mmCIF file of C-alpha atoms in Angstrom:
data_model
loop_
_atom_site.group_PDB
_atom_site.id
_atom_site.type_symbol
_atom_site.label_atom_id
_atom_site.label_comp_id
_atom_site.label_asym_id
_atom_site.label_seq_id
_atom_site.Cartn_x
_atom_site.Cartn_y
_atom_site.Cartn_z
ATOM 1 C CA MET F 1 6.240 1.635 -7.913
ATOM 2 C CA SER F 2 2.606 0.822 -7.818
ATOM 3 C CA LEU F 3 0.503 2.029 -10.404
ATOM 4 C CA GLN F 4 -1.329 4.083 -7.493
ATOM 5 C CA ASP F 5 2.020 5.594 -6.468
ATOM 6 C CA TYR F 6 2.934 6.507 -10.081
ATOM 7 C CA LYS F 7 -0.469 8.247 -10.607
ATOM 8 C CA SER F 8 -0.086 10.211 -7.151
ATOM 9 C CA SER F 9 3.266 11.486 -7.902
ATOM 10 C CA GLU F 10 2.136 12.678 -11.340
ATOM 11 C CA LYS F 11 -1.500 14.118 -10.431
ATOM 12 C CA ASN F 12 -0.148 18.037 -10.763
ATOM 13 C CA ARG F 13 1.265 17.820 -14.460
ATOM 14 C CA ASP F 14 0.617 15.863 -17.342
ATOM 15 C CA VAL F 15 0.931 12.020 -16.885
ATOM 16 C CA ALA F 16 3.409 10.065 -19.200
ATOM 17 C CA TYR F 17 1.629 6.978 -18.348
ATOM 18 C CA VAL F 18 -0.062 4.783 -21.073
ATOM 19 C CA PHE F 19 -3.002 2.696 -20.117
ATOM 20 C CA PRO F 20 -2.027 -1.276 -20.019
ATOM 21 C CA GLN F 21 -4.498 -3.696 -21.600
ATOM 22 C CA ASN F 22 -4.922 -5.580 -18.229
ATOM 23 C CA PHE F 23 -5.826 -2.335 -15.924
ATOM 24 C CA HIS F 24 -9.452 -3.114 -15.667
ATOM 25 C CA VAL F 25 -10.767 -0.761 -13.162
ATOM 26 C CA VAL F 26 -10.752 2.930 -13.007
ATOM 27 C CA GLN F 27 -11.542 5.430 -10.370
ATOM 28 C CA LEU F 28 -13.393 8.731 -11.725
ATOM 29 C CA ASN F 29 -14.016 11.879 -10.140
ATOM 30 C CA VAL F 30 -16.774 13.659 -12.332
ATOM 31 C CA GLY F 31 -17.280 17.274 -10.861
ATOM 32 C CA GLY F 32 -17.036 15.935 -7.367
ATOM 33 C CA HIS F 33 -19.444 12.785 -7.968
ATOM 34 C CA LEU F 34 -17.228 9.424 -7.815
ATOM 35 C CA TYR F 35 -17.470 6.405 -10.116
ATOM 36 C CA THR F 36 -15.897 2.969 -10.358
ATOM 37 C CA THR F 37 -16.212 1.048 -13.518
ATOM 38 C CA ALA F 38 -14.092 -0.812 -15.863
ATOM 39 C CA LEU F 39 -11.867 0.554 -18.778
ATOM 40 C CA SER F 40 -13.343 -1.708 -21.366
ATOM 41 C CA THR F 41 -16.613 0.176 -20.201
ATOM 42 C CA LEU F 42 -15.323 3.793 -20.903
ATOM 43 C CA ARG F 43 -14.006 2.290 -24.008
ATOM 44 C CA LYS F 44 -17.151 0.525 -25.240
ATOM 45 C CA HIS F 45 -17.633 2.938 -28.319
ATOM 46 C CA PRO F 46 -14.581 4.044 -29.971
ATOM 47 C CA ASP F 47 -15.321 6.913 -31.549
ATOM 48 C CA SER F 48 -16.861 8.269 -28.290
ATOM 49 C CA LYS F 49 -14.673 10.823 -26.137
ATOM 50 C CA LEU F 50 -14.826 8.736 -23.272
ATOM 51 C CA ALA F 51 -12.816 6.157 -25.489
ATOM 52 C CA GLU F 52 -10.473 8.694 -26.555
ATOM 53 C CA LEU F 53 -9.724 10.090 -23.268
ATOM 54 C CA PHE F 54 -9.147 6.325 -21.642
ATOM 55 C CA SER F 55 -6.778 5.395 -24.433
ATOM 56 C CA GLY F 56 -3.149 5.288 -25.001
ATOM 57 C CA GLN F 57 -1.456 8.389 -23.033
ATOM 58 C CA PRO F 58 -3.931 9.562 -20.500
ATOM 59 C CA LYS F 59 -5.452 12.908 -21.175
ATOM 60 C CA LEU F 60 -6.585 13.866 -17.723
ATOM 61 C CA ARG F 61 -4.997 14.629 -14.360
ATOM 62 C CA SER F 62 -5.553 12.958 -11.055
ATOM 63 C CA ASP F 63 -7.173 14.458 -7.984
ATOM 64 C CA ALA F 64 -5.530 13.979 -4.384
ATOM 65 C CA GLN F 65 -6.709 10.115 -4.006
ATOM 66 C CA GLY F 66 -5.599 9.380 -7.675
ATOM 67 C CA ARG F 67 -8.759 9.103 -9.239
ATOM 68 C CA TYR F 68 -8.809 10.299 -12.857
ATOM 69 C CA PHE F 69 -10.498 13.740 -12.617
ATOM 70 C CA ILE F 70 -13.276 15.069 -15.379
ATOM 71 C CA ASP F 71 -14.100 18.925 -14.779
ATOM 72 C CA ARG F 72 -17.697 18.712 -15.377
ATOM 73 C CA ASP F 73 -20.991 18.364 -13.536
ATOM 74 C CA GLY F 74 -21.299 14.681 -12.766
ATOM 75 C CA SER F 75 -24.907 14.343 -11.701
ATOM 76 C CA HIS F 76 -25.874 12.252 -14.972
ATOM 77 C CA PHE F 77 -22.776 10.566 -15.419
ATOM 78 C CA GLY F 78 -24.113 7.474 -13.843
ATOM 79 C CA ALA F 79 -26.806 7.375 -16.613
ATOM 80 C CA ILE F 80 -23.975 7.511 -19.286
ATOM 81 C CA LEU F 81 -22.166 4.606 -17.389
ATOM 82 C CA GLU F 82 -25.297 2.348 -17.005
ATOM 83 C CA PHE F 83 -25.791 2.792 -20.830
ATOM 84 C CA LEU F 84 -22.354 1.903 -21.588
ATOM 85 C CA ARG F 85 -22.728 -1.164 -19.320
ATOM 86 C CA SER F 86 -26.240 -2.509 -20.088
ATOM 87 C CA GLU F 87 -27.877 -0.525 -22.663
ATOM 88 C CA GLN F 88 -30.346 0.540 -20.354
ATOM 89 C CA LEU F 89 -32.033 4.353 -20.947
ATOM 90 C CA PRO F 90 -32.642 6.309 -18.023
ATOM 91 C CA LYS F 91 -36.269 6.753 -17.057
ATOM 92 C CA LYS F 92 -35.720 10.390 -16.045
ATOM 93 C CA ASN F 93 -33.762 13.419 -16.672
ATOM 94 C CA LEU F 94 -33.637 12.692 -20.467
ATOM 95 C CA PRO F 95 -32.662 16.011 -21.560
ATOM 96 C CA GLU F 96 -29.768 16.347 -19.329
ATOM 97 C CA VAL F 97 -28.467 13.115 -19.936
ATOM 98 C CA HIS F 98 -29.070 13.977 -23.744
ATOM 99 C CA LYS F 99 -26.976 17.110 -23.214
ATOM 100 C CA GLU F 100 -24.007 14.664 -21.589
ATOM 101 C CA ALA F 101 -24.511 12.133 -23.990
ATOM 102 C CA VAL F 102 -23.475 14.815 -26.999
ATOM 103 C CA HIS F 103 -20.485 16.017 -25.170
ATOM 104 C CA TYR F 104 -19.062 12.603 -24.866
ATOM 105 C CA ASN F 105 -20.149 12.015 -28.132
ATOM 106 C CA ILE F 106 -21.797 8.416 -27.390
ATOM 107 C CA LYS F 107 -23.603 8.288 -30.675
ATOM 108 C CA PRO F 108 -25.979 5.000 -29.839
ATOM 109 C CA LEU F 109 -27.248 6.766 -26.798
ATOM 110 C CA ILE F 110 -27.675 9.828 -28.597
ATOM 111 C CA LYS F 111 -29.594 8.209 -30.905
ATOM 112 C CA ARG F 112 -31.641 5.920 -28.633
ATOM 113 C CA LEU F 113 -32.565 8.964 -26.466
ATOM 114 C CA GLU F 114 -33.697 11.210 -29.734
ATOM 115 C CA GLU F 115 -35.956 8.165 -30.707
ATOM 116 C CA ALA F 116 -37.598 8.556 -26.837
ATOM 117 C CA PRO F 117 -41.041 10.163 -26.782
ATOM 118 C CA GLN F 118 -40.110 13.109 -24.840
ATOM 119 C CA LEU F 119 -37.213 14.336 -26.646
ATOM 120 C CA PHE F 120 -38.935 13.121 -30.016
ATOM 121 C CA GLY F 121 -41.714 15.618 -29.428
ATOM 122 C CA GLU F 122 -38.972 18.060 -28.612
ATOM 123 C CA LEU F 123 -36.423 17.706 -31.329
ATOM 124 C CA VAL F 124 -38.732 16.773 -34.078
ATOM 125 C CA GLY F 125 -41.801 18.750 -33.404
ATOM 126 C CA ARG F 126 -41.000 21.643 -31.443
ATOM 127 C CA GLN F 127 -37.585 22.605 -32.044
ATOM 128 C CA GLN F 128 -38.264 22.336 -35.948
ATOM 129 C CA PHE F 129 -41.229 24.594 -35.814
ATOM 130 C CA LEU F 130 -39.072 27.180 -33.688
ATOM 131 C CA SER F 131 -36.460 26.732 -36.553
ATOM 132 C CA ARG F 132 -38.936 28.223 -39.012
ATOM 133 C CA VAL F 133 -39.902 31.213 -36.896
ATOM 134 C CA PRO F 134 -37.514 33.851 -38.259
ATOM 135 C CA HIS F 135 -35.385 35.152 -35.237
ATOM 136 C CA TYR F 136 -36.954 33.092 -32.263
ATOM 137 C CA LYS F 137 -33.973 32.512 -30.213
ATOM 138 C CA GLU F 138 -32.778 36.294 -30.636
ATOM 139 C CA ASN F 139 -36.287 37.512 -29.546
ATOM 140 C CA ILE F 140 -36.515 35.503 -26.567
ATOM 141 C CA GLU F 141 -33.080 36.912 -25.286
ATOM 142 C CA VAL F 142 -34.490 40.591 -26.212
ATOM 143 C CA LEU F 143 -37.577 39.957 -24.332
ATOM 144 C CA ILE F 144 -35.735 38.892 -20.815
ATOM 145 C CA ARG F 145 -33.314 41.907 -21.557
ATOM 146 C CA ILE F 146 -36.156 44.295 -21.901
ATOM 147 C CA ALA F 147 -38.009 42.479 -19.140
ATOM 148 C CA ARG F 148 -34.940 43.052 -16.624
ATOM 149 C CA ALA F 149 -34.049 46.635 -17.653
ATOM 150 C CA GLU F 150 -37.535 47.524 -16.480
ATOM 151 C CA ALA F 151 -37.806 45.505 -13.062
ATOM 152 C CA ILE F 152 -36.067 48.426 -11.128
ATOM 153 C CA ALA F 153 -38.311 49.094 -8.244
ATOM 154 C CA ALA F 154 -41.218 47.078 -9.641
ATOM 155 C CA ARG F 155 -42.995 44.079 -9.142
ATOM 156 C CA HIS F 156 -43.744 43.251 -12.596
ATOM 157 C CA SER F 157 -42.580 43.993 -16.073
ATOM 158 C CA THR F 158 -44.890 43.879 -18.775
ATOM 159 C CA ILE F 159 -43.746 43.922 -22.681
ATOM 160 C CA ILE F 160 -45.813 43.909 -25.649
ATOM 161 C CA ILE F 161 -45.521 40.935 -28.227
ATOM 162 C CA CYS F 162 -46.766 40.857 -31.950
ATOM 163 C CA VAL F 163 -47.324 37.339 -33.487
ATOM 164 C CA LEU F 164 -48.018 37.464 -37.172
ATOM 165 C CA ARG F 165 -49.027 33.852 -38.514
ATOM 166 C CA THR F 166 -48.807 34.646 -42.096
ATOM 167 C CA GLU F 167 -47.451 36.737 -44.832
ATOM 168 C CA GLU F 168 -50.959 38.195 -45.043
ATOM 169 C CA ASP F 169 -50.952 38.899 -41.496
ATOM 170 C CA LEU F 170 -47.532 40.870 -42.097
ATOM 171 C CA GLY F 171 -48.789 42.982 -44.808
ATOM 172 C CA PHE F 172 -50.980 44.415 -42.026
ATOM 173 C CA TYR F 173 -47.971 45.076 -39.872
ATOM 174 C CA ASP F 174 -47.697 48.751 -40.362
ATOM 175 C CA ASN F 175 -51.178 49.511 -39.862
ATOM 176 C CA ALA F 176 -51.444 47.521 -36.568
ATOM 177 C CA ILE F 177 -48.389 48.788 -35.055
ATOM 178 C CA ASN F 178 -49.709 52.470 -35.793
ATOM 179 C CA SER F 179 -52.728 51.704 -33.971
ATOM 180 C CA LEU F 180 -50.852 50.852 -30.815
ATOM 181 C CA GLU F 181 -50.977 52.907 -27.964
ATOM 182 C CA ALA F 182 -48.319 51.377 -26.096
ATOM 183 C CA ASP F 183 -44.445 52.147 -26.621
ATOM 184 C CA LYS F 184 -43.847 51.011 -30.118
ATOM 185 C CA GLU F 185 -40.317 50.732 -29.871
ATOM 186 C CA SER F 186 -40.222 47.911 -27.422
ATOM 187 C CA VAL F 187 -42.592 45.769 -29.438
ATOM 188 C CA VAL F 188 -41.251 42.425 -30.208
ATOM 189 C CA THR F 189 -42.614 40.720 -33.073
ATOM 190 C CA PHE F 190 -42.534 37.167 -33.886
ATOM 191 C CA GLY F 191 -43.172 35.631 -37.121
ATOM 192 C CA PRO F 192 -44.690 35.101 -40.165
ATOM 193 C CA TRP F 193 -43.749 31.353 -40.494
ATOM 194 C CA LYS F 194 -44.280 28.410 -42.416
ATOM 195 C CA ALA F 195 -45.798 25.470 -40.283
ATOM 196 C CA ALA F 196 -48.685 23.995 -38.933
ATOM 197 C CA PRO F 197 -48.343 25.343 -35.501
ATOM 198 C CA LEU F 198 -51.281 28.247 -34.360
ATOM 199 C CA VAL F 199 -50.336 31.672 -32.746
ATOM 200 C CA THR F 200 -51.666 29.894 -29.008
ATOM 201 C CA ASP F 201 -48.528 27.224 -30.083
ATOM 202 C CA LEU F 202 -45.689 30.028 -30.543
ATOM 203 C CA LEU F 203 -47.106 31.826 -27.205
ATOM 204 C CA ASP F 204 -46.833 28.355 -25.436
ATOM 205 C CA CYS F 205 -43.309 28.215 -26.717
ATOM 206 C CA VAL F 206 -42.464 31.770 -25.450
ATOM 207 C CA LYS F 207 -43.798 30.848 -22.233
ATOM 208 C CA MET F 208 -41.834 27.573 -22.035
ATOM 209 C CA ASP F 209 -38.676 28.844 -22.952
ATOM 210 C CA ILE F 210 -38.544 31.800 -20.970
ATOM 211 C CA GLU F 211 -39.709 29.614 -17.732
ATOM 212 C CA SER F 212 -37.002 27.338 -18.651
ATOM 213 C CA GLN F 213 -34.708 29.778 -17.549
ATOM 214 C CA GLY F 214 -36.163 30.305 -13.938
ATOM 215 C CA TYR F 215 -38.381 33.325 -14.719
ATOM 216 C CA ARG F 216 -42.128 33.544 -13.951
ATOM 217 C CA VAL F 217 -43.932 34.782 -16.994
ATOM 218 C CA SER F 218 -47.773 35.223 -17.961
ATOM 219 C CA ILE F 219 -49.345 36.150 -21.498
ATOM 220 C CA GLN F 220 -52.639 37.404 -22.140
ATOM 221 C CA PRO F 221 -54.166 39.384 -25.133
ATOM 222 C CA HIS F 222 -53.564 42.978 -25.476
ATOM 223 C CA VAL F 223 -56.716 44.672 -25.439
ATOM 224 C CA MET F 224 -56.962 47.720 -27.727
ATOM 225 C CA GLU F 225 -59.314 50.323 -27.505
ATOM 226 C CA LYS F 226 -62.047 49.671 -30.731
ATOM 227 C CA SER F 227 -62.718 52.442 -33.249
ATOM 228 C CA PHE F 228 -65.807 52.836 -35.457
ATOM 229 C CA LEU F 229 -63.145 54.488 -37.716
ATOM 230 C CA SER F 230 -60.160 52.153 -37.959
ATOM 231 C CA ARG F 231 -59.826 48.213 -37.903
ATOM 232 C CA SER F 232 -58.671 46.612 -34.591
ATOM 233 C CA TYR F 233 -55.782 43.841 -35.081
ATOM 234 C CA ASP F 234 -55.516 40.782 -32.304
ATOM 235 C CA TYR F 235 -51.664 40.501 -32.996
ATOM 236 C CA PHE F 236 -50.903 41.802 -29.593
ATOM 237 C CA TYR F 237 -49.996 40.319 -26.344
ATOM 238 C CA GLU F 238 -49.018 41.299 -22.948
ATOM 239 C CA LEU F 239 -46.294 38.965 -21.557
ATOM 240 C CA THR F 240 -45.570 39.824 -17.726
ATOM 241 C CA PHE F 241 -42.704 39.064 -15.868
ATOM 242 C CA THR F 242 -43.421 38.836 -11.879
ATOM 243 C CA TRP F 243 -40.401 39.428 -9.944
ATOM 244 C CA TRP F 244 -41.825 38.904 -6.497
#
């Protein structure tokens, strides 16, 4: 029985076949994207997930044409193969390729991508800053949840956010929130943080991370009525979601 016939007959159950050392060409179906490569390419980095999948007894099933099937989006798998073949980095879609490199645990590619300017700024600069902002990710989720709840029969959803840059600002929080005429229960508060970026930088991050999920948002200062008897606070901003 030929190798192709054997693989086809076993496609609907675990394959007991062991890769021979001289079997060089591998046909792949990665989430519907078809690739052809050498077995040695997939095994180039022994501690990677790809090397594990294609060493010893195969861990994958085959599709109807006998190609090994990887149940994952294969849009950027070509960039993975290109690096394994030539160590060339992709020129676009670096965040997406980085995600795939992490999934397949290709450490040299992960390192090279994280050193590229596009990802270096994101991982070393922005993400390190946001890790110093208490509950940042949770607050982004809360903002989206509130906005969606207020979207019924509306074109816009507007949420008040409070940004406290320093511990000193935090000390004025109670007075500031009590001076707010808007619904105090739905105010989402960011900060304080111990890092160089300013309030405007934090607001840029909020806008960027919400829009990366497909929403359209804008941010502007929340204008409070000034009173001669009380202090005005510039901690508040209006985050507006536009639905249509």
